[in-house]
């Protein structure tokens, strides 16, 4: 390269102002020493000037030693750098702050042999359109971070430009050409369809051989190629070629890093007609219809996406729906040129699976007749993600609604059932009001069960798990199930002889099984057989199904199978959604399977469904095998309402009751006092903390609501336990356990009692905490 050092040895700039300073110091010292003899100064001045001159000579010698040391260090650095870049296969330059090249290695001399300039910007002009801006940007970043790198797409491919700041103000530049360029590979050149690769700014990065043949020359940007911008994908665009203007149908495929690929289909005879052979070769699904919607033709990708084998006697309205208006209006407006060129998301009416497509309609003229070209794009994944998001929002809204309703209802039911318990204590069975009180009590319990079912949708119900043998549970339930299925349906049970126990809420598990059996019965209006099979399963590898993964380990499965009408594949994935039902209007609410799903998931299990149309459906439930030792019955916190009352003499201690609902507080206070406890009442957490400010007050148990205005239950209890660490705690709430304070550490010596609770449940829970 002319004007450039052919040697790869970097001649680094060395700032050596020491030479000038050294000469100046020596000259000054000579003048100071000779001055006394020239001007006949007194002796004491002469000695002082000589001393100053000698000192300056010593300083000059020290400067000379330092300069030699610096030059030797820079020489060693230059030698190390020479060995580093000399054999590097990547073109490497050493430049100063102004971009002047001090040195370059052999790869750089070979790669840029034609460059006749001493600056890096001029050297790189053969591969970059505006190298000065790129070099300035990278060099500015290198001054801050010490190094910078950028990948640049050029006309010849990808270039990686890297810079490192060196000591002394120089910069080391590396220009690496990346050979992996999929858009400019031979495979793209071999595609028979004209194709361009376009950058973010509209620059044409690559043209395959078919595009060069169609255009007749190389172009650098799309504004020189198309008469109007932006390029409309799926529509007819006018292209400027060497032989004149032509009409082309354009299909755009987006790629990474802002690049996109444009495919062209030339319309013959300037009549905007589309040839069938060219239509078949396009890499996107196309369908051709007449203005009435009758399918005229489709390429292979189009028929594969639509799930059809031929286009005979088919209308586009039969293949897709969900437009929101009649399909014929959309087709007519497009044929008349009145429709906006906006894509529509439609659902295909395929029965094998659910598919969504993005459809863009374009009007063309074929043999003097108006036809419509529909460009299809598979949007199933996009719509699936959208549906999952909507489903999560729906479940969140249902969960918030269920939690709020449950909290308020459980407070009301606690007051109703609690005061009913107080009345029952004053009436015996011979009393005429005893039966009425029992009816009130039983209906309050039924209302509590409905609230629990509502919470099952959002998996926020309070479960009371126990160790169960599935065979025993089904045996206890068999009589009720036989009554549910009726005379036309036969119920068959089959158990694995080697069965292990599970941990679940028995009442909720029975509800799930009854729901599945009732659905199986309704699916067989003419009668049939329902089979319930239990089996112990060992999974050596995780089981992946329906976007869920069942971990490896020991499981107990329960399968409920029927011989009914089955569920079509497009509806199968929706059966667990709230309010979705496959039954006719008035026959189903869509709540049963969503409740079952919530109960199974909250238990830690999984539920899957398999169905074949007109052959039957099978639900498979996975429950984890219980690996814990069964706790003693006396340690259970939740006590059955039918348990014997705790004797009053056992109630010894002071209870601080904190409850913002006055009816619940009144019932709980009376119930505890009846059992002999001393009760201190507070209607808020702040009142409770003020009560505890008395150092002489002794409190044995805190009974507190969880959610209250102001400070919540766990927060004030943690504050109170700082000075009373041995106090026991009973949390009561209309919400589910675990639905509050999940991010906070658990409170020591505490238990949870869900609302609604009975008199016996409250008093025995307090008694258990004290003893």
XYZ file of C-alpha atoms in Angstrom:
771
model
C 0.000 0.000 0.000
C 1.401 3.344 -0.993
C 2.378 5.638 1.830
C 2.015 2.841 4.384
C 4.621 0.896 6.272
C 4.962 -2.484 4.630
C 6.482 -3.893 7.811
C 3.999 -5.277 10.271
C 6.041 -3.800 13.143
C 3.832 -1.153 14.764
C 5.636 2.174 14.944
C 3.738 3.432 17.939
C 3.685 7.094 18.710
C 5.985 7.759 21.687
C 5.614 11.135 23.287
C 9.255 12.163 24.052
C 9.283 15.832 24.941
C 12.149 14.870 27.317
C 14.766 15.575 24.590
C 13.813 19.250 24.269
C 13.449 19.642 27.995
C 16.815 17.917 28.557
C 18.621 20.320 26.200
C 16.937 23.289 27.800
C 17.921 22.162 31.284
C 21.553 21.570 30.265
C 21.738 24.988 28.595
C 20.252 26.644 31.636
C 22.681 24.863 33.974
C 25.679 25.991 31.837
C 24.462 29.569 31.909
C 24.001 29.516 35.676
C 27.485 28.050 36.286
C 29.325 30.502 33.949
C 27.411 33.593 35.028
C 29.581 34.382 38.155
C 32.813 34.620 36.079
C 31.189 36.782 33.437
C 29.638 39.300 35.814
C 32.158 39.232 38.765
C 29.488 38.404 41.409
C 30.309 38.126 45.123
C 31.632 34.809 46.397
C 28.472 33.749 48.220
C 26.374 34.343 45.098
C 28.905 32.446 43.002
C 28.688 29.382 45.263
C 24.884 29.506 45.159
C 24.750 29.722 41.370
C 27.193 26.831 41.001
C 25.081 24.727 43.356
C 21.947 25.505 41.331
C 23.728 24.616 38.086
C 24.926 21.297 39.459
C 21.396 20.520 40.684
C 19.997 21.184 37.223
C 22.618 18.854 35.728
C 21.499 16.130 38.172
C 17.857 16.684 37.190
C 18.812 16.407 33.516
C 20.563 13.100 34.165
C 17.459 11.765 35.954
C 15.274 12.847 33.010
C 17.622 11.052 30.643
C 17.396 7.814 32.661
C 13.571 8.003 32.761
C 13.361 8.610 28.998
C 15.598 5.608 28.320
C 13.440 3.443 30.575
C 10.240 4.603 28.850
C 11.625 3.968 25.394
C 12.772 0.481 26.410
C 9.274 -0.312 27.779
C 7.603 0.925 24.617
C 10.004 -1.120 22.535
C 9.096 -4.241 24.487
C 5.370 -3.450 24.081
C 5.868 -2.953 20.343
C 7.660 -6.293 20.110
C 4.853 -8.057 22.000
C 2.193 -6.406 19.846
C 4.119 -7.352 16.701
C 4.092 -11.011 17.703
C 0.410 -10.775 18.546
C -0.907 -9.322 15.289
C 1.717 -10.497 12.781
C 0.322 -14.036 12.353
C -3.321 -13.075 12.964
C -5.522 -14.272 10.096
C -7.799 -11.282 10.600
C -6.907 -7.940 9.035
C -5.457 -5.792 11.851
C -4.430 -2.127 11.901
C -2.738 0.102 14.464
C -3.962 3.701 14.104
C -3.599 6.944 15.977
C -6.428 9.068 17.314
C -6.915 10.715 13.894
C -7.245 7.394 12.049
C -3.758 7.460 10.462
C -2.436 3.911 9.985
C 0.878 3.297 11.775
C 1.114 -0.398 11.006
C -0.847 -3.321 9.589
C -0.315 -7.067 9.558
C 0.058 -9.354 6.562
C -3.662 -10.194 6.403
C -4.512 -6.488 6.154
C -1.869 -5.884 3.448
C -3.291 -8.775 1.422
C -6.987 -7.973 1.930
C -6.725 -4.218 1.191
C -3.870 -4.267 -1.342
C -5.734 -1.925 -3.684
C -6.309 0.827 -1.122
C -4.206 3.914 -1.904
C -4.568 5.827 1.366
C -2.906 6.133 4.750
C -6.152 6.435 6.759
C -8.339 3.588 8.004
C -11.500 5.306 6.768
C -10.144 5.445 3.241
C -9.034 1.801 3.430
C -12.461 0.561 4.513
C -14.326 2.566 1.876
C -14.237 -0.478 -0.398
C -16.532 -2.416 1.968
C -18.449 0.300 3.871
C -20.544 3.059 2.368
C -19.757 5.560 5.147
C -16.791 4.244 7.149
C -16.013 7.537 8.902
C -19.280 7.521 10.864
C -18.852 3.881 11.888
C -15.199 4.401 12.957
C -16.060 7.515 14.949
C -18.894 5.733 16.731
C -16.782 2.716 17.697
C -13.743 4.819 18.666
C -15.886 6.982 20.957
C -17.222 3.881 22.703
C -13.697 2.462 23.016
C -12.520 5.625 24.779
C -15.197 5.013 27.440
C -15.256 1.201 27.695
C -11.766 0.360 26.444
C -13.127 -1.702 23.541
C -16.080 -1.814 21.161
C -17.439 -4.123 18.473
C -20.183 -3.995 15.864
C -21.509 -6.391 13.226
C -22.306 -4.603 9.959
C -24.279 -5.950 6.992
C -22.668 -4.852 3.724
C -23.237 -5.534 0.062
C -20.712 -8.368 0.247
C -21.977 -9.873 3.476
C -21.347 -9.474 7.184
C -18.313 -7.607 8.584
C -17.368 -7.557 12.257
C -15.392 -4.419 13.159
C -13.653 -4.380 16.575
C -11.421 -1.730 18.203
C -9.279 -1.772 21.371
C -7.711 1.292 22.962
C -3.950 0.989 23.514
C -1.630 2.743 25.889
C -0.272 5.972 24.456
C -3.370 7.067 22.518
C -3.264 4.454 19.729
C -6.082 2.092 18.685
C -5.949 -1.529 17.501
C -8.566 -2.265 14.794
C -9.618 -5.735 13.567
C -11.722 -6.200 10.431
C -13.234 -9.699 10.343
C -15.388 -10.939 7.468
C -18.051 -13.427 8.552
C -18.516 -16.018 5.858
C -21.748 -17.440 7.302
C -24.261 -15.460 5.262
C -27.411 -17.485 4.781
C -29.125 -14.888 2.649
C -26.278 -14.805 0.113
C -25.587 -18.490 -0.012
C -25.762 -20.649 -3.064
C -29.041 -22.016 -1.746
C -30.679 -18.584 -2.100
C -29.199 -18.152 -5.575
C -30.680 -21.500 -6.553
C -34.248 -20.468 -5.607
C -36.180 -20.007 -8.886
C -38.322 -17.215 -7.401
C -36.964 -13.634 -7.608
C -35.872 -12.696 -4.086
C -34.237 -9.668 -2.410
C -32.814 -9.273 1.075
C -33.577 -5.762 2.337
C -32.072 -4.012 5.356
C -33.772 -1.869 7.950
C -33.221 1.334 5.958
C -34.383 -0.130 2.646
C -30.896 -0.959 1.348
C -30.787 -4.016 -0.915
C -28.285 -6.377 0.710
C -28.650 -9.324 -1.664
C -30.321 -10.268 -4.967
C -30.549 -13.847 -6.138
C -29.989 -14.812 -9.763
C -33.741 -14.869 -10.541
C -34.128 -11.301 -9.210
C -31.127 -10.049 -11.189
C -32.571 -11.631 -14.328
C -35.997 -10.068 -13.738
C -34.705 -6.556 -12.926
C -31.875 -6.634 -15.449
C -29.323 -4.931 -13.170
C -28.169 -4.639 -9.592
C -29.953 -2.078 -7.409
C -28.849 -0.641 -4.088
C -32.132 0.436 -2.497
C -35.853 -0.243 -2.767
C -36.716 3.373 -3.572
C -34.976 2.926 -6.957
C -36.793 -0.361 -7.529
C -40.428 0.364 -6.580
C -42.455 3.331 -7.790
C -44.164 3.729 -4.398
C -43.138 2.832 -0.852
C -43.637 1.097 1.489
C -43.756 -2.235 -0.266
C -47.149 -3.857 0.350
C -46.823 -7.544 1.195
C -49.444 -9.797 -0.319
C -50.459 -7.119 -2.830
C -49.545 -5.999 -6.355
C -46.688 -3.488 -6.544
C -45.227 -1.680 -9.549
C -41.529 -2.408 -10.067
C -39.081 -0.468 -12.207
C -36.795 -2.743 -14.253
C -34.256 -2.135 -16.982
C -36.875 -3.057 -19.578
C -39.644 -0.888 -18.059
C -42.365 -0.977 -15.426
C -43.891 -4.334 -14.505
C -46.551 -5.485 -12.030
C -45.441 -7.996 -9.399
C -47.155 -9.754 -6.507
C -44.924 -9.319 -3.421
C -44.599 -11.577 -0.385
C -42.494 -10.363 2.544
C -40.841 -12.618 5.124
C -39.370 -10.915 8.193
C -35.984 -12.055 9.478
C -33.735 -11.101 12.390
C -31.789 -7.853 12.870
C -34.359 -5.798 10.979
C -33.781 -7.621 7.695
C -36.557 -8.984 5.500
C -36.835 -11.065 2.344
C -39.053 -10.012 -0.560
C -40.326 -12.632 -3.030
C -41.787 -11.491 -6.375
C -44.259 -13.051 -8.762
C -44.449 -11.246 -12.125
C -47.949 -10.790 -13.490
C -48.117 -11.685 -17.166
C -49.035 -9.249 -19.986
C -49.477 -6.342 -17.584
C -52.996 -7.619 -16.910
C -52.220 -8.468 -13.284
C -52.933 -12.159 -13.863
C -51.389 -14.954 -11.881
C -50.186 -18.140 -13.498
C -50.935 -21.413 -11.786
C -47.399 -22.707 -12.201
C -45.931 -19.630 -10.504
C -48.575 -19.848 -7.781
C -47.540 -23.396 -6.966
C -43.882 -22.459 -6.594
C -44.431 -19.635 -4.090
C -43.202 -20.474 -0.551
C -46.363 -19.102 1.098
C -49.940 -20.464 1.173
C -52.114 -18.942 -1.552
C -55.781 -19.436 -2.421
C -57.593 -18.041 -5.474
C -61.361 -17.409 -5.201
C -63.989 -15.653 -7.249
C -65.923 -12.639 -5.859
C -68.621 -14.998 -4.541
C -66.082 -16.953 -2.497
C -65.909 -20.125 -4.595
C -62.450 -21.701 -4.502
C -60.853 -21.693 -7.943
C -57.398 -23.013 -7.060
C -54.811 -23.194 -4.284
C -51.169 -24.122 -4.084
C -49.975 -27.106 -2.061
C -49.117 -25.057 0.995
C -52.560 -23.454 0.913
C -54.405 -26.769 0.696
C -52.211 -28.244 3.446
C -52.966 -25.321 5.755
C -56.704 -25.479 5.011
C -56.743 -29.264 5.479
C -58.315 -30.033 2.089
C -57.252 -32.316 -0.757
C -59.002 -30.460 -3.608
C -60.832 -27.199 -4.303
C -63.930 -28.678 -5.889
C -67.338 -27.395 -4.730
C -65.895 -25.474 -1.800
C -66.569 -21.936 -0.651
C -64.140 -19.943 1.462
C -66.934 -19.309 3.959
C -67.066 -23.068 4.610
C -63.360 -23.194 5.448
C -62.983 -20.253 7.843
C -65.112 -18.112 10.127
C -64.799 -15.441 12.776
C -64.815 -12.363 10.540
C -67.506 -10.611 12.555
C -69.533 -9.780 9.425
C -70.720 -11.810 6.432
C -67.826 -13.200 4.424
C -69.623 -12.272 1.202
C -69.513 -8.547 2.149
C -65.751 -8.695 2.620
C -65.253 -10.454 -0.724
C -67.556 -8.049 -2.564
C -65.869 -4.943 -1.119
C -62.443 -6.289 -2.061
C -63.568 -7.147 -5.591
C -65.010 -3.624 -5.980
C -61.807 -2.038 -4.662
C -63.585 -0.544 -1.641
C -62.026 -2.633 1.121
C -58.973 -1.509 3.079
C -55.908 -3.654 2.573
C -56.010 -4.916 6.157
C -55.368 -8.494 7.229
C -58.047 -10.412 9.076
C -57.506 -13.134 11.682
C -59.860 -16.041 11.039
C -60.376 -19.504 12.470
C -60.341 -22.506 10.136
C -63.244 -24.913 10.419
C -60.949 -27.939 10.538
C -62.208 -30.790 12.710
C -58.839 -32.408 13.359
C -57.268 -29.431 15.162
C -57.730 -25.756 15.875
C -55.928 -23.489 13.379
C -55.999 -19.698 13.041
C -54.852 -17.882 9.897
C -54.056 -14.316 8.960
C -55.736 -13.636 5.607
C -54.874 -10.805 3.197
C -57.129 -10.397 0.159
C -55.883 -8.874 -3.121
C -57.868 -8.180 -6.281
C -56.329 -9.239 -9.643
C -57.565 -9.533 -13.226
C -57.385 -12.909 -14.927
C -58.541 -13.178 -18.555
C -60.649 -10.074 -18.101
C -62.384 -11.443 -15.014
C -61.883 -10.201 -11.458
C -60.544 -12.825 -9.058
C -59.237 -12.582 -5.513
C -55.929 -13.874 -4.204
C -55.923 -14.764 -0.489
C -52.479 -14.867 1.106
C -52.608 -17.075 4.217
C -50.298 -17.022 7.198
C -50.521 -19.540 10.040
C -51.319 -17.514 13.182
C -52.175 -20.431 15.474
C -49.243 -19.878 17.813
C -50.017 -16.174 18.088
C -53.700 -16.774 18.812
C -52.800 -19.553 21.271
C -50.588 -17.170 23.223
C -53.338 -14.571 23.089
C -55.888 -17.114 24.334
C -53.571 -18.156 27.176
C -53.167 -14.535 28.200
C -56.933 -13.944 28.090
C -57.477 -17.166 30.040
C -55.009 -16.110 32.723
C -56.717 -12.716 32.972
C -60.089 -14.450 33.206
C -58.898 -16.806 35.920
C -57.332 -13.908 37.818
C -60.607 -11.990 37.682
C -62.563 -15.067 38.787
C -60.070 -15.646 41.577
C -60.400 -12.088 42.854
C -64.185 -12.281 42.649
C -64.272 -15.684 44.354
C -61.934 -14.540 47.114
C -63.950 -11.411 47.847
C -67.282 -13.249 47.768
C -65.923 -16.069 49.919
C -64.516 -13.665 52.515
C -67.800 -11.792 52.949
C -69.970 -14.916 52.819
C -67.778 -16.829 55.246
C -68.025 -13.986 57.772
C -71.816 -14.047 57.437
C -71.955 -17.841 57.664
C -69.692 -17.837 60.720
C -72.044 -15.471 62.514
C -75.132 -17.473 61.422
C -73.824 -20.942 62.261
C -72.081 -19.699 65.437
C -75.147 -18.085 66.952
C -77.134 -21.139 65.876
C -74.694 -23.273 67.911
C -75.267 -20.977 70.898
C -79.033 -21.427 70.557
C -78.697 -25.201 70.257
C -76.903 -25.271 73.593
C -80.080 -23.868 75.205
C -82.539 -26.244 73.472
C -82.807 -30.005 73.738
C -84.223 -32.359 71.140
C -87.677 -32.224 72.643
C -87.949 -28.486 72.178
C -90.227 -27.387 69.341
C -87.569 -24.954 68.069
C -84.836 -27.584 67.946
C -85.764 -28.803 64.436
C -85.789 -25.252 63.061
C -82.346 -24.589 64.487
C -81.041 -27.808 62.937
C -82.407 -26.689 59.538
C -80.630 -23.349 59.893
C -77.396 -25.118 60.837
C -77.554 -27.598 57.926
C -78.332 -24.919 55.336
C -75.474 -22.785 56.624
C -73.201 -25.778 56.077
C -74.566 -26.181 52.530
C -73.851 -22.524 51.834
C -70.302 -23.010 53.101
C -69.891 -25.927 50.666
C -71.040 -23.722 47.765
C -68.486 -21.055 48.705
C -65.800 -23.720 48.807
C -66.811 -24.857 45.310
C -66.595 -21.265 44.078
C -63.046 -21.021 45.433
C -62.104 -24.206 43.567
C -62.142 -22.296 40.256
C -59.172 -20.191 41.281
C -57.559 -22.915 43.417
C -57.929 -20.792 46.557
C -60.138 -23.076 48.606
C -58.994 -24.387 51.960
C -58.398 -28.123 51.649
C -58.431 -30.503 54.585
C -56.083 -33.207 53.301
C -55.873 -36.622 54.852
C -54.225 -39.905 53.959
C -56.585 -41.886 51.732
C -56.740 -45.233 50.039
C -58.399 -44.567 46.680
C -60.025 -48.011 46.721
C -61.725 -47.330 50.064
C -62.909 -43.911 48.862
C -64.450 -45.438 45.724
C -66.045 -48.250 47.736
C -67.724 -45.730 50.032
C -68.887 -43.786 46.969
C -70.101 -46.744 44.876
C -73.681 -46.742 46.199
C -74.142 -43.038 45.408
C -72.512 -43.394 41.970
C -74.827 -46.275 41.025
C -77.799 -44.094 41.870
C -76.382 -41.267 39.745
C -75.783 -43.302 36.565
C -79.294 -44.832 36.438
C -80.447 -48.138 35.018
C -79.187 -47.802 31.417
C -75.544 -47.347 32.405
C -73.316 -49.970 33.972
C -70.610 -48.835 36.430
C -67.506 -51.051 36.551
C -64.644 -50.635 39.038
C -61.190 -52.151 38.567
C -58.424 -51.765 41.163
C -54.703 -52.397 41.106
C -53.980 -55.126 43.708
C -50.905 -53.195 44.873
C -52.116 -49.729 45.776
C -50.443 -46.998 47.774
C -52.130 -44.208 49.696
C -52.434 -40.573 48.645
C -52.969 -37.342 50.582
C -56.071 -35.438 49.507
C -59.285 -33.864 50.721
C -61.760 -36.762 50.721
C -64.841 -34.599 50.231
C -63.291 -32.727 47.305
C -62.004 -35.948 45.712
C -65.509 -37.425 45.897
C -66.852 -34.286 44.207
C -64.375 -34.699 41.329
C -65.254 -38.361 40.820
C -69.000 -37.687 40.920
C -68.626 -34.901 38.366
C -66.659 -37.123 35.956
C -69.167 -39.974 36.321
C -72.137 -37.657 35.714
C -70.465 -36.259 32.575
C -69.799 -39.809 31.346
C -73.461 -40.712 31.951
C -74.667 -37.656 30.002
C -72.374 -38.597 27.100
C -74.217 -41.953 26.728
C -77.938 -41.127 26.375
C -78.600 -44.639 25.003
C -76.713 -46.330 27.825
C -73.353 -48.045 28.021
C -70.521 -48.792 30.436
C -68.518 -46.442 32.653
C -65.193 -47.878 33.816
C -63.237 -46.558 36.797
C -59.729 -47.991 37.015
C -57.077 -47.337 39.651
C -53.420 -48.138 39.140
C -50.069 -47.503 40.840
C -47.661 -46.037 38.275
C -43.918 -45.454 38.458
C -42.577 -42.847 36.021
C -38.880 -43.292 35.270
C -38.890 -40.177 33.053
C -41.009 -37.015 33.259
C -44.270 -37.315 31.308
C -45.026 -34.391 28.976
C -48.643 -33.865 27.943
C -50.663 -30.824 26.899
C -47.957 -28.321 27.879
C -47.772 -29.941 31.359
C -44.903 -32.052 32.709
C -45.578 -34.784 35.264
C -42.348 -35.298 37.256
C -40.767 -38.719 37.513
C -41.686 -40.704 40.615
C -44.496 -42.753 42.161
C -48.074 -41.858 41.224
C -51.574 -43.228 41.692
C -53.806 -42.889 38.631
C -57.592 -42.951 38.441
C -59.110 -43.373 34.958
C -62.788 -42.672 34.236
C -63.776 -43.961 30.772
C -67.058 -44.007 28.869
C -68.371 -45.182 25.494
C -70.184 -41.972 24.669
C -70.289 -39.441 21.859
C -66.776 -38.139 22.564
C -65.380 -34.634 22.191
C -64.133 -33.179 18.912
C -60.390 -32.308 18.805
C -60.976 -28.575 18.389
C -63.024 -28.495 21.624
C -60.897 -30.899 23.627
C -58.394 -28.322 24.864
C -61.153 -26.024 26.163
C -63.063 -28.430 28.418
C -61.344 -27.253 31.611
C -62.093 -23.562 30.989
C -64.677 -21.983 33.307
C -68.160 -21.638 31.784
C -67.248 -23.739 28.729
C -69.512 -26.724 28.062
C -70.031 -29.119 25.174
C -73.620 -29.783 26.239
C -76.656 -28.106 24.770
C -77.997 -24.838 26.156
C -79.624 -25.395 29.537
C -77.948 -28.764 30.144
C -74.557 -27.629 31.467
C -73.048 -24.659 33.248
C -69.401 -25.229 32.313
C -68.400 -25.193 35.989
C -67.941 -28.887 36.751
C -64.686 -29.685 34.946
C -63.120 -26.339 35.826
C -63.899 -27.108 39.480
C -62.378 -30.572 39.104
C -59.292 -29.092 37.473
C -58.851 -26.604 40.326
C -59.222 -29.295 43.005
C -56.750 -31.671 41.324
C -54.139 -28.945 40.756
C -54.443 -27.680 44.345
C -53.975 -31.245 45.584
C -50.696 -31.406 43.651
C -51.952 -33.713 40.924
C -52.676 -33.591 37.202
C -55.743 -34.277 35.052
C -55.713 -35.139 31.339
C -58.424 -35.967 28.834
C -58.370 -38.200 25.752
C -61.323 -38.546 23.420
C -62.228 -40.027 20.058
C -65.340 -38.750 18.358
C -68.253 -41.262 18.582
C -66.049 -43.746 20.473
C -65.698 -42.361 23.972
C -63.743 -40.220 26.402
C -61.239 -41.017 29.125
C -60.158 -38.740 31.981
C -56.895 -39.657 33.702
C -56.092 -38.308 37.170
C -52.538 -38.393 38.577
C -52.069 -38.148 42.366
C -48.642 -38.135 44.055
C -48.059 -41.063 46.385
C -48.077 -40.060 50.048
C -44.555 -40.298 51.480
C -45.240 -38.689 54.876
C -46.015 -40.540 58.062
C -49.681 -40.200 58.895
C -50.066 -37.737 61.816
C -51.922 -38.684 64.926
C -55.571 -37.873 64.917
C -55.204 -35.870 68.124
C -52.824 -33.462 66.372
C -55.357 -32.413 63.748
C -56.203 -28.752 63.994
C -59.502 -28.840 62.176
C -62.075 -30.609 64.323
C -65.265 -32.189 63.041
C -68.359 -30.244 64.010
C -69.849 -33.424 65.462
C -66.983 -33.868 67.947
C -67.863 -33.823 71.611
C -67.654 -30.370 73.230
C -64.593 -29.599 75.263
C -65.350 -29.500 78.957
C -65.559 -26.001 80.389
C -63.052 -26.705 83.143
C -60.366 -27.165 80.502
C -60.688 -23.500 79.435
C -58.031 -21.827 81.498
C -56.145 -18.891 80.017
C -56.407 -15.410 78.616
C -57.404 -14.978 74.959
C -56.961 -11.749 72.983
C -59.674 -11.822 70.279
C -59.092 -9.467 67.324
C -61.926 -9.383 64.743
C -63.256 -6.416 62.741
C -66.654 -8.054 62.045
C -68.822 -7.343 65.114
C -71.197 -10.377 64.738
C -68.271 -12.802 64.374
C -66.464 -11.182 67.318
C -69.584 -11.394 69.484
C -70.097 -15.106 68.736
C -66.436 -16.020 69.234
C -66.226 -14.061 72.480
C -69.326 -15.753 73.938
C -68.149 -19.208 72.802
C -64.742 -18.824 74.478
C -66.194 -17.376 77.687
C -68.632 -20.296 77.897
C -65.631 -22.621 77.941
C -64.078 -20.707 80.799
C -61.541 -18.519 79.001
C -60.885 -14.887 79.867
C -61.466 -12.951 76.649
C -60.085 -9.522 75.747
C -61.728 -8.039 72.632
C -60.239 -5.693 70.006
C -61.849 -4.562 66.745
C -58.570 -3.763 64.976
C -54.871 -4.590 65.042
C -54.073 -1.119 66.360
C -56.448 -1.621 69.319
C -54.796 -4.967 70.047
C -51.304 -3.453 70.149
C -52.516 -0.658 72.461
C -53.992 -3.294 74.771
C -50.670 -5.146 74.880
C -48.799 -2.001 75.918
C -49.692 -2.844 79.541
C -46.604 -4.793 80.800
C -48.605 -6.400 83.600
C -51.114 -7.994 81.209
C -50.669 -11.715 80.526
C -52.069 -13.161 77.287
C -51.818 -16.857 76.424
C -53.405 -16.999 72.953
C -53.973 -14.512 70.129
C -57.117 -15.301 68.087
C -57.053 -12.891 65.164
C -58.598 -12.347 61.761
C -56.129 -12.198 58.888
C -57.563 -9.484 56.626
C -58.629 -6.330 58.463
C -58.718 -2.603 57.739
C -55.359 -1.041 58.540
C -52.714 -3.479 59.769
C -53.435 -7.121 58.874
C -53.290 -10.068 61.256
C -49.820 -11.494 60.520
C -48.246 -8.013 60.661
C -49.510 -7.060 64.127
C -48.853 -10.547 65.492
C -45.198 -10.363 64.377
C -44.937 -6.983 66.107
C -46.521 -8.328 69.303
C -44.328 -11.464 69.390
C -41.218 -9.287 69.689
C -42.105 -8.657 73.350
C -44.256 -11.795 73.926
C -42.424 -14.548 72.005
C -44.118 -17.470 73.794
C -47.708 -16.485 72.975
C -49.633 -18.977 70.849
C -51.570 -17.776 67.768
C -54.784 -18.876 66.004
C -55.413 -17.197 62.630
C -59.010 -17.198 61.342
C -60.016 -16.003 57.879
C -62.682 -16.200 55.227
C -59.859 -16.473 52.678
C -57.951 -19.674 52.043
C -54.833 -20.567 53.966
C -51.797 -19.544 51.885
C -53.726 -16.848 50.022
C -52.139 -14.198 52.258
C -48.610 -13.346 53.225
C -46.955 -15.892 50.952
C -43.873 -13.675 50.599
C -43.565 -13.258 54.392
C -42.005 -15.766 56.816
C -44.431 -17.982 58.712
C -45.489 -16.979 62.220
C -44.155 -19.394 64.890
C -46.556 -21.294 67.178
C -49.520 -20.512 64.902
C -52.369 -22.503 63.331
C -55.025 -21.601 60.784
C -58.774 -22.047 61.275
C -60.877 -21.322 58.169
C -64.244 -19.638 58.311
C -66.993 -20.605 58.793
C -66.117 -22.466 61.995
C -68.387 -23.910 64.644
C -68.325 -23.302 68.375
C -66.596 -26.608 69.035
C -63.987 -26.049 66.321
C -63.012 -22.678 67.755
C -62.823 -23.750 71.391
C -60.993 -26.993 70.698
C -58.437 -25.212 68.461
C -57.699 -22.756 71.287
C -57.518 -25.659 73.750
C -55.035 -27.514 71.508
C -52.839 -24.424 71.272
C -52.757 -24.045 75.054
C -52.114 -27.739 75.766
